[in-house]
PDB file of C-alpha atoms in Angstrom:
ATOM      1  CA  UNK N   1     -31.502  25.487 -13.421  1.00 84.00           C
ATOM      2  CA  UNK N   2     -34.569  26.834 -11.445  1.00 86.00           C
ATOM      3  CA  UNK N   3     -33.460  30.656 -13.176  1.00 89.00           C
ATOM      4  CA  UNK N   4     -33.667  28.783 -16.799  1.00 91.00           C
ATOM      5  CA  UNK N   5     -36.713  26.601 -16.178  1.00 93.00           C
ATOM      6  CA  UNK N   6     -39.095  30.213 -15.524  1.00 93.00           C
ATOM      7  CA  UNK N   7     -38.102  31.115 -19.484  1.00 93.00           C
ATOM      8  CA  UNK N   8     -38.536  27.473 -21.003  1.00 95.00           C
ATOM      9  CA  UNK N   9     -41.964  26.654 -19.103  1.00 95.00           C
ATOM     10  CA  UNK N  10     -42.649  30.296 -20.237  1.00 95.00           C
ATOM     11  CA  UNK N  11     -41.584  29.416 -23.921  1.00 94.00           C
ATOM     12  CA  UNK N  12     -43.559  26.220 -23.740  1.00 95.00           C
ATOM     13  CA  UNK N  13     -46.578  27.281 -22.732  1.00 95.00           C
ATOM     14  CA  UNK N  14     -46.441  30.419 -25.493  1.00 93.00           C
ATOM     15  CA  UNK N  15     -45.556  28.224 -28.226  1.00 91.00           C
ATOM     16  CA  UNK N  16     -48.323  25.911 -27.371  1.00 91.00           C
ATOM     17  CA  UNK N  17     -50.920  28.610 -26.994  1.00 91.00           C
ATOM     18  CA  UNK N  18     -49.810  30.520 -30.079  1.00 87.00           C
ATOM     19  CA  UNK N  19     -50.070  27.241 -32.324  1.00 84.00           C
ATOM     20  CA  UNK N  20     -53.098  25.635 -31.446  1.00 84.00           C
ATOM     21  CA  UNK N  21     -55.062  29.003 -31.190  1.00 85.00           C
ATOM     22  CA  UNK N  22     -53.556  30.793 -34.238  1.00 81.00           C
ATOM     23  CA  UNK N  23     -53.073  29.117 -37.144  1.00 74.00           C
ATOM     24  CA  UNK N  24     -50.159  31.069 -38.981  1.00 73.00           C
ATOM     25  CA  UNK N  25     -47.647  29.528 -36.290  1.00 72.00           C
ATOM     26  CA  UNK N  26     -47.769  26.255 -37.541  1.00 73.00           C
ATOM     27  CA  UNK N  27     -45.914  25.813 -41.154  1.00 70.00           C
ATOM     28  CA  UNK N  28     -48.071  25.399 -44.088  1.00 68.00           C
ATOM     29  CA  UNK N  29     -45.348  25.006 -46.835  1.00 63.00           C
ATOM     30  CA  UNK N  30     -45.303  21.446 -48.328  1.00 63.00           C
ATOM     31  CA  UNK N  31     -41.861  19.950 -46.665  1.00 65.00           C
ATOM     32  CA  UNK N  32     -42.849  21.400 -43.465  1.00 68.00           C
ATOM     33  CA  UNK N  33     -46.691  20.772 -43.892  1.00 72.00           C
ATOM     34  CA  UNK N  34     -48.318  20.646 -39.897  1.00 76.00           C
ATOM     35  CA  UNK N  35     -45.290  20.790 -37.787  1.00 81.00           C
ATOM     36  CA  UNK N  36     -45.655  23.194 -34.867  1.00 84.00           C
ATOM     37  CA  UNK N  37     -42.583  26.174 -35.075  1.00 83.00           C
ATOM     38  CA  UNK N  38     -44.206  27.757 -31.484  1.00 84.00           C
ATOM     39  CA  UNK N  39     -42.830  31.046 -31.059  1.00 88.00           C
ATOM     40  CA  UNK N  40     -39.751  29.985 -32.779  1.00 88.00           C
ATOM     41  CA  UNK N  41     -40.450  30.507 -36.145  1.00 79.00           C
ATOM     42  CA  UNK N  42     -39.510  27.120 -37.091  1.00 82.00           C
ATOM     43  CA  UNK N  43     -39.949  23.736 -36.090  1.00 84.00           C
ATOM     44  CA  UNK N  44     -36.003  22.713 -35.383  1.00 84.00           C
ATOM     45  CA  UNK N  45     -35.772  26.016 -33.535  1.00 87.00           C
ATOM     46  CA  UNK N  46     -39.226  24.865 -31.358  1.00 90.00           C
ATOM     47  CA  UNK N  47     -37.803  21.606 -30.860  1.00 90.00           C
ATOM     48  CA  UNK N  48     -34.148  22.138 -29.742  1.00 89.00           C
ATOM     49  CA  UNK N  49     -35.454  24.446 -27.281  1.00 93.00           C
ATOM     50  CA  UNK N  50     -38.045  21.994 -25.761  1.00 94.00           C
ATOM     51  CA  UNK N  51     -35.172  19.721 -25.463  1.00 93.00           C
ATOM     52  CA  UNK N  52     -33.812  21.998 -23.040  1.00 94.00           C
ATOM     53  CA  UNK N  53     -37.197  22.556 -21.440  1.00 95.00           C
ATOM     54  CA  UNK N  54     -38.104  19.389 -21.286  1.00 95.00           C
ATOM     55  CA  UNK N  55     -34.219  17.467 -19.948  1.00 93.00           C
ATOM     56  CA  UNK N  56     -34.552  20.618 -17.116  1.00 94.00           C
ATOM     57  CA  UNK N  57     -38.199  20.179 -15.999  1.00 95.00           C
ATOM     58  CA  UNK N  58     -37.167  16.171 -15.349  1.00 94.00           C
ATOM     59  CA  UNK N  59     -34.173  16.812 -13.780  1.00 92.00           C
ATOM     60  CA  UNK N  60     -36.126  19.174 -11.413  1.00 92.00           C
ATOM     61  CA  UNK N  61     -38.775  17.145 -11.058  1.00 92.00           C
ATOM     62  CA  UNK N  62     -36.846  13.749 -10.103  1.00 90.00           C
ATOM     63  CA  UNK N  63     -35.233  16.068  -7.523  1.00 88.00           C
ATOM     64  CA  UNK N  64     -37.307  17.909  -5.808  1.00 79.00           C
ATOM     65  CA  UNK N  65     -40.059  17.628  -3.782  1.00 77.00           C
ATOM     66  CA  UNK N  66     -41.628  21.520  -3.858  1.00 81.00           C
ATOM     67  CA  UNK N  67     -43.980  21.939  -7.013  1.00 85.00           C
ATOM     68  CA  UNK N  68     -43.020  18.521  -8.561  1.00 90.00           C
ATOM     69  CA  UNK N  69     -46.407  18.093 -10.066  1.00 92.00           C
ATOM     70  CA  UNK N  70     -45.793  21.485 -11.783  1.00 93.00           C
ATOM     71  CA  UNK N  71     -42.160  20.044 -13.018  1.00 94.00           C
ATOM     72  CA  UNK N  72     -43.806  17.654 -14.489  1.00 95.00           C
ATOM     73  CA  UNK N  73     -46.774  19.012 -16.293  1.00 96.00           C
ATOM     74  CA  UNK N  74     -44.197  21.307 -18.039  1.00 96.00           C
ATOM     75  CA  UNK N  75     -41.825  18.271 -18.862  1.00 95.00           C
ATOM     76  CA  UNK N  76     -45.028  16.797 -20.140  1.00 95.00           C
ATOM     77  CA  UNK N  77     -45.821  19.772 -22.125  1.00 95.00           C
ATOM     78  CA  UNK N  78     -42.276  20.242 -23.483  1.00 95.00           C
ATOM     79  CA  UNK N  79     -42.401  16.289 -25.090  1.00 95.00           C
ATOM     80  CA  UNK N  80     -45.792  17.174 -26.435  1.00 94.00           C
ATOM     81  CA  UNK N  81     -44.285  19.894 -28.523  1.00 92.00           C
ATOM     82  CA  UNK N  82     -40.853  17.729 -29.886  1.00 93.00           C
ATOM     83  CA  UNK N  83     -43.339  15.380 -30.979  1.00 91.00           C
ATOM     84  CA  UNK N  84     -45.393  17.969 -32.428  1.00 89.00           C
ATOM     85  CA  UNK N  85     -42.519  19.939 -34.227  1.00 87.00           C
ATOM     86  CA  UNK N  86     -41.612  16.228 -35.739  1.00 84.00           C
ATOM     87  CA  UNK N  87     -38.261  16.948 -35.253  1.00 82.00           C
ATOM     88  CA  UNK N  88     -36.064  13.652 -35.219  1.00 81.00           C
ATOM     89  CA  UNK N  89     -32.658  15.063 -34.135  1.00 80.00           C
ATOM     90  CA  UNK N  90     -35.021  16.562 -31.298  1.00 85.00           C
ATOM     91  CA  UNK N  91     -36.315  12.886 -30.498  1.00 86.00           C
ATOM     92  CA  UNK N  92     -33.239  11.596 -30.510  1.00 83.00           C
ATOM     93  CA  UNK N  93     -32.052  14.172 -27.823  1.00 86.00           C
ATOM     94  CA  UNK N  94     -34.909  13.263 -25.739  1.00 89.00           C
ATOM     95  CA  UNK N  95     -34.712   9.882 -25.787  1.00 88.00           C
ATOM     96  CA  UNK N  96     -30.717  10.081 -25.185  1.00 85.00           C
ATOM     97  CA  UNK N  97     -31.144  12.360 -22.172  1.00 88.00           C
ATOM     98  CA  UNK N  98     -33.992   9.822 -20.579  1.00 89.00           C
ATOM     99  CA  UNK N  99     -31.513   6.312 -21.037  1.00 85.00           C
ATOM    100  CA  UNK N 100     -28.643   8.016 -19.960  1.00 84.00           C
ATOM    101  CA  UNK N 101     -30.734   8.808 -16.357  1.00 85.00           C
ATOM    102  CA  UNK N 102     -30.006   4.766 -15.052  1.00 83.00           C
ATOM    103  CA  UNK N 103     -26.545   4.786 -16.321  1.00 78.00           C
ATOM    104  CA  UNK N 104     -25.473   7.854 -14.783  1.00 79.00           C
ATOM    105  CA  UNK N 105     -27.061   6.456 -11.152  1.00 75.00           C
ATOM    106  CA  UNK N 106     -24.645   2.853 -11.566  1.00 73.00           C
ATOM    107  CA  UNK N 107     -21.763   4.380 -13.028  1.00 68.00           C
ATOM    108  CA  UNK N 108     -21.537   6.849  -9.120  1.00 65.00           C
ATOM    109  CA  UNK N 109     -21.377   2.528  -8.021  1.00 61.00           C
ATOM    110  CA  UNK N 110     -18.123   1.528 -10.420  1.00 60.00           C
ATOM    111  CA  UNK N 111     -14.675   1.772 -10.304  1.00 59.00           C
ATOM    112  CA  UNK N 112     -12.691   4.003 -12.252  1.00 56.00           C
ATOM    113  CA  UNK N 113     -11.560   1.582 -14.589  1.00 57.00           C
ATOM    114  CA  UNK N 114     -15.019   0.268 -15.501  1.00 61.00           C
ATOM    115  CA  UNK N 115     -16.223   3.802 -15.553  1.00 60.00           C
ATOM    116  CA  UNK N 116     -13.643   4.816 -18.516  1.00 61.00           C
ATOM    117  CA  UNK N 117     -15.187   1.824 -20.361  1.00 62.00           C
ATOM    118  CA  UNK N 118     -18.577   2.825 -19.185  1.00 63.00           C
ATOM    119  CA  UNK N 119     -18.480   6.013 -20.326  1.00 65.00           C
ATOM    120  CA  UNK N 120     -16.584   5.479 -23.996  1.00 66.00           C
ATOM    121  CA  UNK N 121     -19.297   2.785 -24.914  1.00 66.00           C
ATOM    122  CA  UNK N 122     -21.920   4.682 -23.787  1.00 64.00           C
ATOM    123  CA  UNK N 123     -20.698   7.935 -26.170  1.00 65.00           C
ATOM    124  CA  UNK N 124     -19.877   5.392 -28.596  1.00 66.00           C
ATOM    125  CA  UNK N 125     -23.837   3.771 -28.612  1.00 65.00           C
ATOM    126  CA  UNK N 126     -24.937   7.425 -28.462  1.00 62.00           C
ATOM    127  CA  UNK N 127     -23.419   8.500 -31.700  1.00 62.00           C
ATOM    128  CA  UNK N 128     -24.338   5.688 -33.436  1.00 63.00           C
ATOM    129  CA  UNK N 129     -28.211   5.504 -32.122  1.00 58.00           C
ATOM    130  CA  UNK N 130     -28.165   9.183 -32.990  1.00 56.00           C
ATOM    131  CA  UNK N 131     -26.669   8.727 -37.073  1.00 58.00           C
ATOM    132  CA  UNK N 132     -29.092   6.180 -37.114  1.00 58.00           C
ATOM    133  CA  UNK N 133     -32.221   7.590 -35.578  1.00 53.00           C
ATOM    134  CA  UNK N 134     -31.381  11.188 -37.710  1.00 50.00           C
ATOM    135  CA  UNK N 135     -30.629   9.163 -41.134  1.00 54.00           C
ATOM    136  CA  UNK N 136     -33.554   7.354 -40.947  1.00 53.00           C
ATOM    137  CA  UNK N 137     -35.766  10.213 -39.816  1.00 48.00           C
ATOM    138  CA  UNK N 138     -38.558   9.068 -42.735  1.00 46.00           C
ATOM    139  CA  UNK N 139     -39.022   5.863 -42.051  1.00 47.00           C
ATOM    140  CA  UNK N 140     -39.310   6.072 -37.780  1.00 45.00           C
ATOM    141  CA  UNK N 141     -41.618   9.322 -38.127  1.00 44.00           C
ATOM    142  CA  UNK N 142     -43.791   8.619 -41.138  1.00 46.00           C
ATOM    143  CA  UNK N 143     -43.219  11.852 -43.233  1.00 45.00           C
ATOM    144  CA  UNK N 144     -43.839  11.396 -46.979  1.00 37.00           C
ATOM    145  CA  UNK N 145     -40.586  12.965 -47.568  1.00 45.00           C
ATOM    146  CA  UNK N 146     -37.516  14.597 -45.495  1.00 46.00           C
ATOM    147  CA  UNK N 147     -37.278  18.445 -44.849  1.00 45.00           C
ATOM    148  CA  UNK N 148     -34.268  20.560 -45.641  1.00 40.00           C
ATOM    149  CA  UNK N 149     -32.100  19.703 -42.665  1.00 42.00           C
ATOM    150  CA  UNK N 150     -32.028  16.124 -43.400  1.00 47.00           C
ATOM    151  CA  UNK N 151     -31.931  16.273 -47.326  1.00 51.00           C
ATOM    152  CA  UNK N 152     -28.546  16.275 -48.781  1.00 62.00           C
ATOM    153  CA  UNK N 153     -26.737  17.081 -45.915  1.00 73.00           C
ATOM    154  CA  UNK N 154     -24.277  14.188 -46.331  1.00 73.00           C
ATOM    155  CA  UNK N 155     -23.860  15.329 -49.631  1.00 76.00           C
ATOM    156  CA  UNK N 156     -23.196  18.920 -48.356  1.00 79.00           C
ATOM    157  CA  UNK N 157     -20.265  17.685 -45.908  1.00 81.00           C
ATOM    158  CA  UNK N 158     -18.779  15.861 -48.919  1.00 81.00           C
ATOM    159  CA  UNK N 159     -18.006  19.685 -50.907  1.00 82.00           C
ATOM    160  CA  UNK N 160     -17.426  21.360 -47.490  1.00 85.00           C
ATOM    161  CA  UNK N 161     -14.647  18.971 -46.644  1.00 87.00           C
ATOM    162  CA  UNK N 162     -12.184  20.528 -49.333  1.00 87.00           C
ATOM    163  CA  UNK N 163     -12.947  23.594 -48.617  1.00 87.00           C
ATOM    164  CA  UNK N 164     -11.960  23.333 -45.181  1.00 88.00           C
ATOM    165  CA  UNK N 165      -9.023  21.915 -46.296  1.00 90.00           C
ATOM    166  CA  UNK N 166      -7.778  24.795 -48.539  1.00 88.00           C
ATOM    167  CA  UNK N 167      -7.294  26.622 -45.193  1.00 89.00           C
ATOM    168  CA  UNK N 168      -6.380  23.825 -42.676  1.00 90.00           C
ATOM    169  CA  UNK N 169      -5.211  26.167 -39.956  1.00 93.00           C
ATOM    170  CA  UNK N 170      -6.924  29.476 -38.719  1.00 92.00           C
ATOM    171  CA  UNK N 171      -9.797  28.580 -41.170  1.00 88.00           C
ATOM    172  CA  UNK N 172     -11.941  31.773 -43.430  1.00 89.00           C
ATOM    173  CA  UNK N 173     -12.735  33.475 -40.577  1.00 89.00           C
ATOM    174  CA  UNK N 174     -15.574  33.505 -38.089  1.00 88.00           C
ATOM    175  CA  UNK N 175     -19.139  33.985 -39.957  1.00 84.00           C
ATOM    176  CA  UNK N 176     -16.841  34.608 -42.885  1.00 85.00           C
ATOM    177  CA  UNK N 177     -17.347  31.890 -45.450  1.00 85.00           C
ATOM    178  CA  UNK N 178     -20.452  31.235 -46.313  1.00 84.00           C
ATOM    179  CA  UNK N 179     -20.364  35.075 -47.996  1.00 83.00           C
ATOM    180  CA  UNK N 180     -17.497  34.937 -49.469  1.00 83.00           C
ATOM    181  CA  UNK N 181     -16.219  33.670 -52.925  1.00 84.00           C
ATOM    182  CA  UNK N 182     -15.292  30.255 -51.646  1.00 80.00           C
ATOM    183  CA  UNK N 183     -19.170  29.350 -51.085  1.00 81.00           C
ATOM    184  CA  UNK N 184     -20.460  30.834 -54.027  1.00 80.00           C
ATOM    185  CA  UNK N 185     -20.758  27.367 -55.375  1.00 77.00           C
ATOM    186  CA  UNK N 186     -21.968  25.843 -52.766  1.00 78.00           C
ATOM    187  CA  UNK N 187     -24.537  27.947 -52.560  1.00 77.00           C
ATOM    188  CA  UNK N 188     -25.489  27.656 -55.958  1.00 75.00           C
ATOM    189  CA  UNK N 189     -25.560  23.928 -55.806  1.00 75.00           C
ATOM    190  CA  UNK N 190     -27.416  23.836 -52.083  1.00 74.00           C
ATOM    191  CA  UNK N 191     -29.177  27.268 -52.086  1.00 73.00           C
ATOM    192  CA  UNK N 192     -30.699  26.278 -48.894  1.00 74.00           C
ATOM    193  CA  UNK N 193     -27.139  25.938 -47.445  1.00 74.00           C
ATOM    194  CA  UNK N 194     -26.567  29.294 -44.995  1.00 80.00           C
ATOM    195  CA  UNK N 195     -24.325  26.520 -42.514  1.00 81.00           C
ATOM    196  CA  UNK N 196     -22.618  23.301 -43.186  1.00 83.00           C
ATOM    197  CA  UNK N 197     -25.640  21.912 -40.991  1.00 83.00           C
ATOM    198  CA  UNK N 198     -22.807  20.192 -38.582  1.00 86.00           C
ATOM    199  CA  UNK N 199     -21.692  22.419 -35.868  1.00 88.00           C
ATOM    200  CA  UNK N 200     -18.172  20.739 -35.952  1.00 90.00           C
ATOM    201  CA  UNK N 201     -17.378  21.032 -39.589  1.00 88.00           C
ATOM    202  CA  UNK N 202     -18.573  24.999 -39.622  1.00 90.00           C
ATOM    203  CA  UNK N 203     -16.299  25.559 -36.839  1.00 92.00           C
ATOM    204  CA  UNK N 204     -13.436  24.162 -39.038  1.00 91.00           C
ATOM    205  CA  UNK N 205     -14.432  26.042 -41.882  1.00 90.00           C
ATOM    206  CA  UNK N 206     -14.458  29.061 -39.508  1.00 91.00           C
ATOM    207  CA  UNK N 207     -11.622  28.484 -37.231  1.00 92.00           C
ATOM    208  CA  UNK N 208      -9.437  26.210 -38.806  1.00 92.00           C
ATOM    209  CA  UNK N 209      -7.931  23.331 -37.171  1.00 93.00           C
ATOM    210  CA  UNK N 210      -6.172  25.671 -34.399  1.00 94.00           C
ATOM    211  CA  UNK N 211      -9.983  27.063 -33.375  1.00 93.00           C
ATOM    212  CA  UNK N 212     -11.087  23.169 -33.422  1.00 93.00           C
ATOM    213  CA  UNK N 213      -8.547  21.922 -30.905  1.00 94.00           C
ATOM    214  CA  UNK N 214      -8.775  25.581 -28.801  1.00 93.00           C
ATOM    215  CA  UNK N 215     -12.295  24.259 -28.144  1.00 92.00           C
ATOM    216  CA  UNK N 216     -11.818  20.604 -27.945  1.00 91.00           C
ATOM    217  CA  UNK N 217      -9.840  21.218 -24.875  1.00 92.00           C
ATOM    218  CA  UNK N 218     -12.267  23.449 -23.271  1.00 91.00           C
ATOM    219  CA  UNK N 219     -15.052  20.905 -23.999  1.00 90.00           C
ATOM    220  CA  UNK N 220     -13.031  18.086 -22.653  1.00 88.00           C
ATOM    221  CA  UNK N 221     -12.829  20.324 -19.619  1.00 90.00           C
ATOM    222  CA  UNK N 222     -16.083  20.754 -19.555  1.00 90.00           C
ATOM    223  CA  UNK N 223     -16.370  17.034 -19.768  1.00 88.00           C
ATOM    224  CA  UNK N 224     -14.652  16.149 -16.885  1.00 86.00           C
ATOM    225  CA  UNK N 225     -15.681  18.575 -14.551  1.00 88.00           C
ATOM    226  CA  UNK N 226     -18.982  17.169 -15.273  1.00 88.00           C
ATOM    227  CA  UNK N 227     -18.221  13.369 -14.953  1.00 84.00           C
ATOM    228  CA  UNK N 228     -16.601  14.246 -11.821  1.00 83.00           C
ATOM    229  CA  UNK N 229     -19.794  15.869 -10.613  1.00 84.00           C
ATOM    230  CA  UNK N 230     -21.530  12.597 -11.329  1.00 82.00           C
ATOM    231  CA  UNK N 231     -18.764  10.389  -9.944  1.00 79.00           C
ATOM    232  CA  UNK N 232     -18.016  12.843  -7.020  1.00 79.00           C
ATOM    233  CA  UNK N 233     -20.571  15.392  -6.081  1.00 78.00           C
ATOM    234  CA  UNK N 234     -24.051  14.041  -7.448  1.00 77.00           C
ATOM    235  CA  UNK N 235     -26.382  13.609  -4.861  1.00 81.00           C
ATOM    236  CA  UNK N 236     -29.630  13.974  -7.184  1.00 85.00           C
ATOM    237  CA  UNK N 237     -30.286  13.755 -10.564  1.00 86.00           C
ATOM    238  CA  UNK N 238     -30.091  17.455 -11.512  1.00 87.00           C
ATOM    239  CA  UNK N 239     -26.394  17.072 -10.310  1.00 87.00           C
ATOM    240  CA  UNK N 240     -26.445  15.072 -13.816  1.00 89.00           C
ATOM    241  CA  UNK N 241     -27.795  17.927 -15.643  1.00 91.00           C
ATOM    242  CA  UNK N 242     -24.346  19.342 -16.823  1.00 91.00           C
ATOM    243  CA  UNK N 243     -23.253  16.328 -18.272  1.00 89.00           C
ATOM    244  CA  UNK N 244     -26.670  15.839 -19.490  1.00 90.00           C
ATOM    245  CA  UNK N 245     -26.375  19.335 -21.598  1.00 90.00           C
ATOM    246  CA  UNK N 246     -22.966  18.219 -23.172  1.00 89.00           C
ATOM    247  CA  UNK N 247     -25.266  14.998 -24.897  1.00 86.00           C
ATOM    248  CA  UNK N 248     -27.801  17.846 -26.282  1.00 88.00           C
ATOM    249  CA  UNK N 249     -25.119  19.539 -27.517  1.00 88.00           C
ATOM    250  CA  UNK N 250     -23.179  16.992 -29.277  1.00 86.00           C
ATOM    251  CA  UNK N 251     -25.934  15.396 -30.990  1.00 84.00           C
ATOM    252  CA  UNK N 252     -27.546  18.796 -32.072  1.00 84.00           C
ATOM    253  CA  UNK N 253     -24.577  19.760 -33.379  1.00 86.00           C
ATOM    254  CA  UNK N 254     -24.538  16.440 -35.801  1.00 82.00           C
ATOM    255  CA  UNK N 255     -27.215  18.092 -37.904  1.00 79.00           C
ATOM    256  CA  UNK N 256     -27.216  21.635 -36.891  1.00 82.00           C
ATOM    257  CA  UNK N 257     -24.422  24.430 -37.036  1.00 83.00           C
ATOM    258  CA  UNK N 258     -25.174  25.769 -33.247  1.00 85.00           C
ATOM    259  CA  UNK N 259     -21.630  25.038 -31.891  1.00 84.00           C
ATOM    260  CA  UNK N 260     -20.499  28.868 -31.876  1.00 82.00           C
ATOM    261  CA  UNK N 261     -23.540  30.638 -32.924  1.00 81.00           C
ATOM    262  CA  UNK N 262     -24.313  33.340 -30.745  1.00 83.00           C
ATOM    263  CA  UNK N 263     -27.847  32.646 -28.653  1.00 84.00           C
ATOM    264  CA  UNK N 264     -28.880  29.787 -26.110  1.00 86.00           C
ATOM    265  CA  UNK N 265     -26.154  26.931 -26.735  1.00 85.00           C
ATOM    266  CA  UNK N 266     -23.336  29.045 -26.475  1.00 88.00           C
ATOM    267  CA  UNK N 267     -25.125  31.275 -23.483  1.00 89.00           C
ATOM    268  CA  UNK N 268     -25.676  28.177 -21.522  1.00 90.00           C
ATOM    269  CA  UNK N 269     -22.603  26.452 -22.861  1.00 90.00           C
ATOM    270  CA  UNK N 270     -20.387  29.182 -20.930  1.00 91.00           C
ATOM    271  CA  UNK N 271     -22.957  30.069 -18.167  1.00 90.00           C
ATOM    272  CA  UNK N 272     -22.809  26.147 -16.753  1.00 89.00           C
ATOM    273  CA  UNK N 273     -19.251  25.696 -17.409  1.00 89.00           C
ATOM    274  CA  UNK N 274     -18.132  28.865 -15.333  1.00 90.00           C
ATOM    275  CA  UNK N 275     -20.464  27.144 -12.542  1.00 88.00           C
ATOM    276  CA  UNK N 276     -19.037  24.217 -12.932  1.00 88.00           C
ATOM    277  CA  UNK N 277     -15.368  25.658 -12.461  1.00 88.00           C
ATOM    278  CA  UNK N 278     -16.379  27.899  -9.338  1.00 87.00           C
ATOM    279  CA  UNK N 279     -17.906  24.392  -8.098  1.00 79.00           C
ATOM    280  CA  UNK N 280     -14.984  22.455  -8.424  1.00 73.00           C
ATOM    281  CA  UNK N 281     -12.650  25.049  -7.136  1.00 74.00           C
ATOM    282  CA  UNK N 282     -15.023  25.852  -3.793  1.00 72.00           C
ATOM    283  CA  UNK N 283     -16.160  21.996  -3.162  1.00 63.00           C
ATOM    284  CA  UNK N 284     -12.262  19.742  -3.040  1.00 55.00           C
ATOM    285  CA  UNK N 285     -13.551  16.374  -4.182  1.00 50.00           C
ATOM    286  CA  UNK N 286     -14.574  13.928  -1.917  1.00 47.00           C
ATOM    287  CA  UNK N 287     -15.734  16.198   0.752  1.00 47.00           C
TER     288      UNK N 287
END
């Protein structure tokens, strides 16, 4: 986490500097009108990546004592930018990652069959607040309309949903359908469509239901080696931060296609679950 935190309070403070002191790094096209893209190009890409920034700098912050006031300057920082980039799926991250802080510290005081209840709810409620707090991305923020990520998507899954289904199993291939003939009329219906913009349904269309389960079971894995962390291990809250970056990654993945793209999801998705697996086999739970 400390490695990670020098290139997101790094990013931060670039993509600050570069969009309040030079003007061509904030968008000017009318759906995107004012919203800070940083260094990022664009203002989804600015504000996933200050979700990281920002759930890592409080994590560190609530658990350490060296340089805390530096933590949390930069977690600071990093919420000034989501809100900046107006990114909704971005403030719903946020805001999961912050309730889920309280929850995590009384579930360590349950038993475990409470704590199977516990946690289904709670996945349950965040789904839900997420749909809700994405769908309705207009109305919470203010924007006079909604941007290209938000616009038509549902209609989008509704014409990707037979296509995935004319090749149930092993899928078109990876990166292989939206250039091939199967998409051409997608694309000519959506021609802002390069993804399915939901990281589950392009991993169908990709992989096919075999490549959907092969991850599901490494993500449930991944999903109880961090819950037993929590239950187990967790001593301070950036013992939660695992579990914490399975949240960011489901709800991005609601709106965005960033479940098997190559760059920082899938870097950190394998980095922290390789951790987590030396963890559990060096530490026997309990001890």
């Amino acid at each position: 986490m400390r490695l990670i935190a020098w290139a997101l309070g790094a990013a931060a403070l670039l993509s600050m500097i570069f969009s309040a002191f030079i003007p061509g790094y904030i968008h000017k096209s009318p759906e995107l009108l004012d919203m800070w893209s940083g260094i990022y190009g664009h203002k989804n890409e600015l504000g996933y990546m200050m979700n990281w920034s920002a759930g890592v700098f409080l994590h560190l912050a609530l658990s350490s004592y060296r340089y805390r006031w530096l933590m949390w300057a930069l977690c600071g920082l990093s919420i000034c930018l989501i809100i900046l980039t107006r990114s909704t799926t971005s403030l719903a991250i946020l805001l999961a990652m912050i309730l889920l802080l309280p929850f995590y510290q009384s579930f360590k005081k349950t038993n475990y069959k409470l704590q199977v209840i516990m946690i289904t709810s709670a996945l349950m409620l965040l789904i839900i607040f997420s749909m809700l707090l994405i769908n309705n991305a207009e109305t919470i923020v203010g924007t006079s309309g909604k941007d290209l990520t938000l616009n038509g998507r549902s209609d989008l899954w509704e014409l990707v949903m037979p296509k995935v289904l004319e090749r149930p199993w092993l899928g078109y291939g990876y990166s292989a359908f939206w250039t091939s003939n199967a998409a051409s009329n997608l694309r000519a219906t959506y021609d802002w469509a390069s993804n399915a913009h939901n990281g589950f349904l392009e991993l169908l269309l990709e992989l096919g239901f075999l490549g959907f389960l092969t991850f599901a079971v490494g993500f449930v894995r991944f999903f109880a080696m961090a819950l037993t962390r929590i239950v187990s291990v967790a001593e301070k809250p950036e013992d939660y931060w695992p579990m914490q970056m399975l949240v960011l990654i489901v709800i991005v993945n609601l709106s965005e296609a960033r479940l098997l793209t190559p760059g920082w999801n899938w870097l950190m998705y394998v980095t922290t679950s390789l951790s987590l697996t030396l963890s559990y086999h060096r530490t026997p739970i309990g001890k």
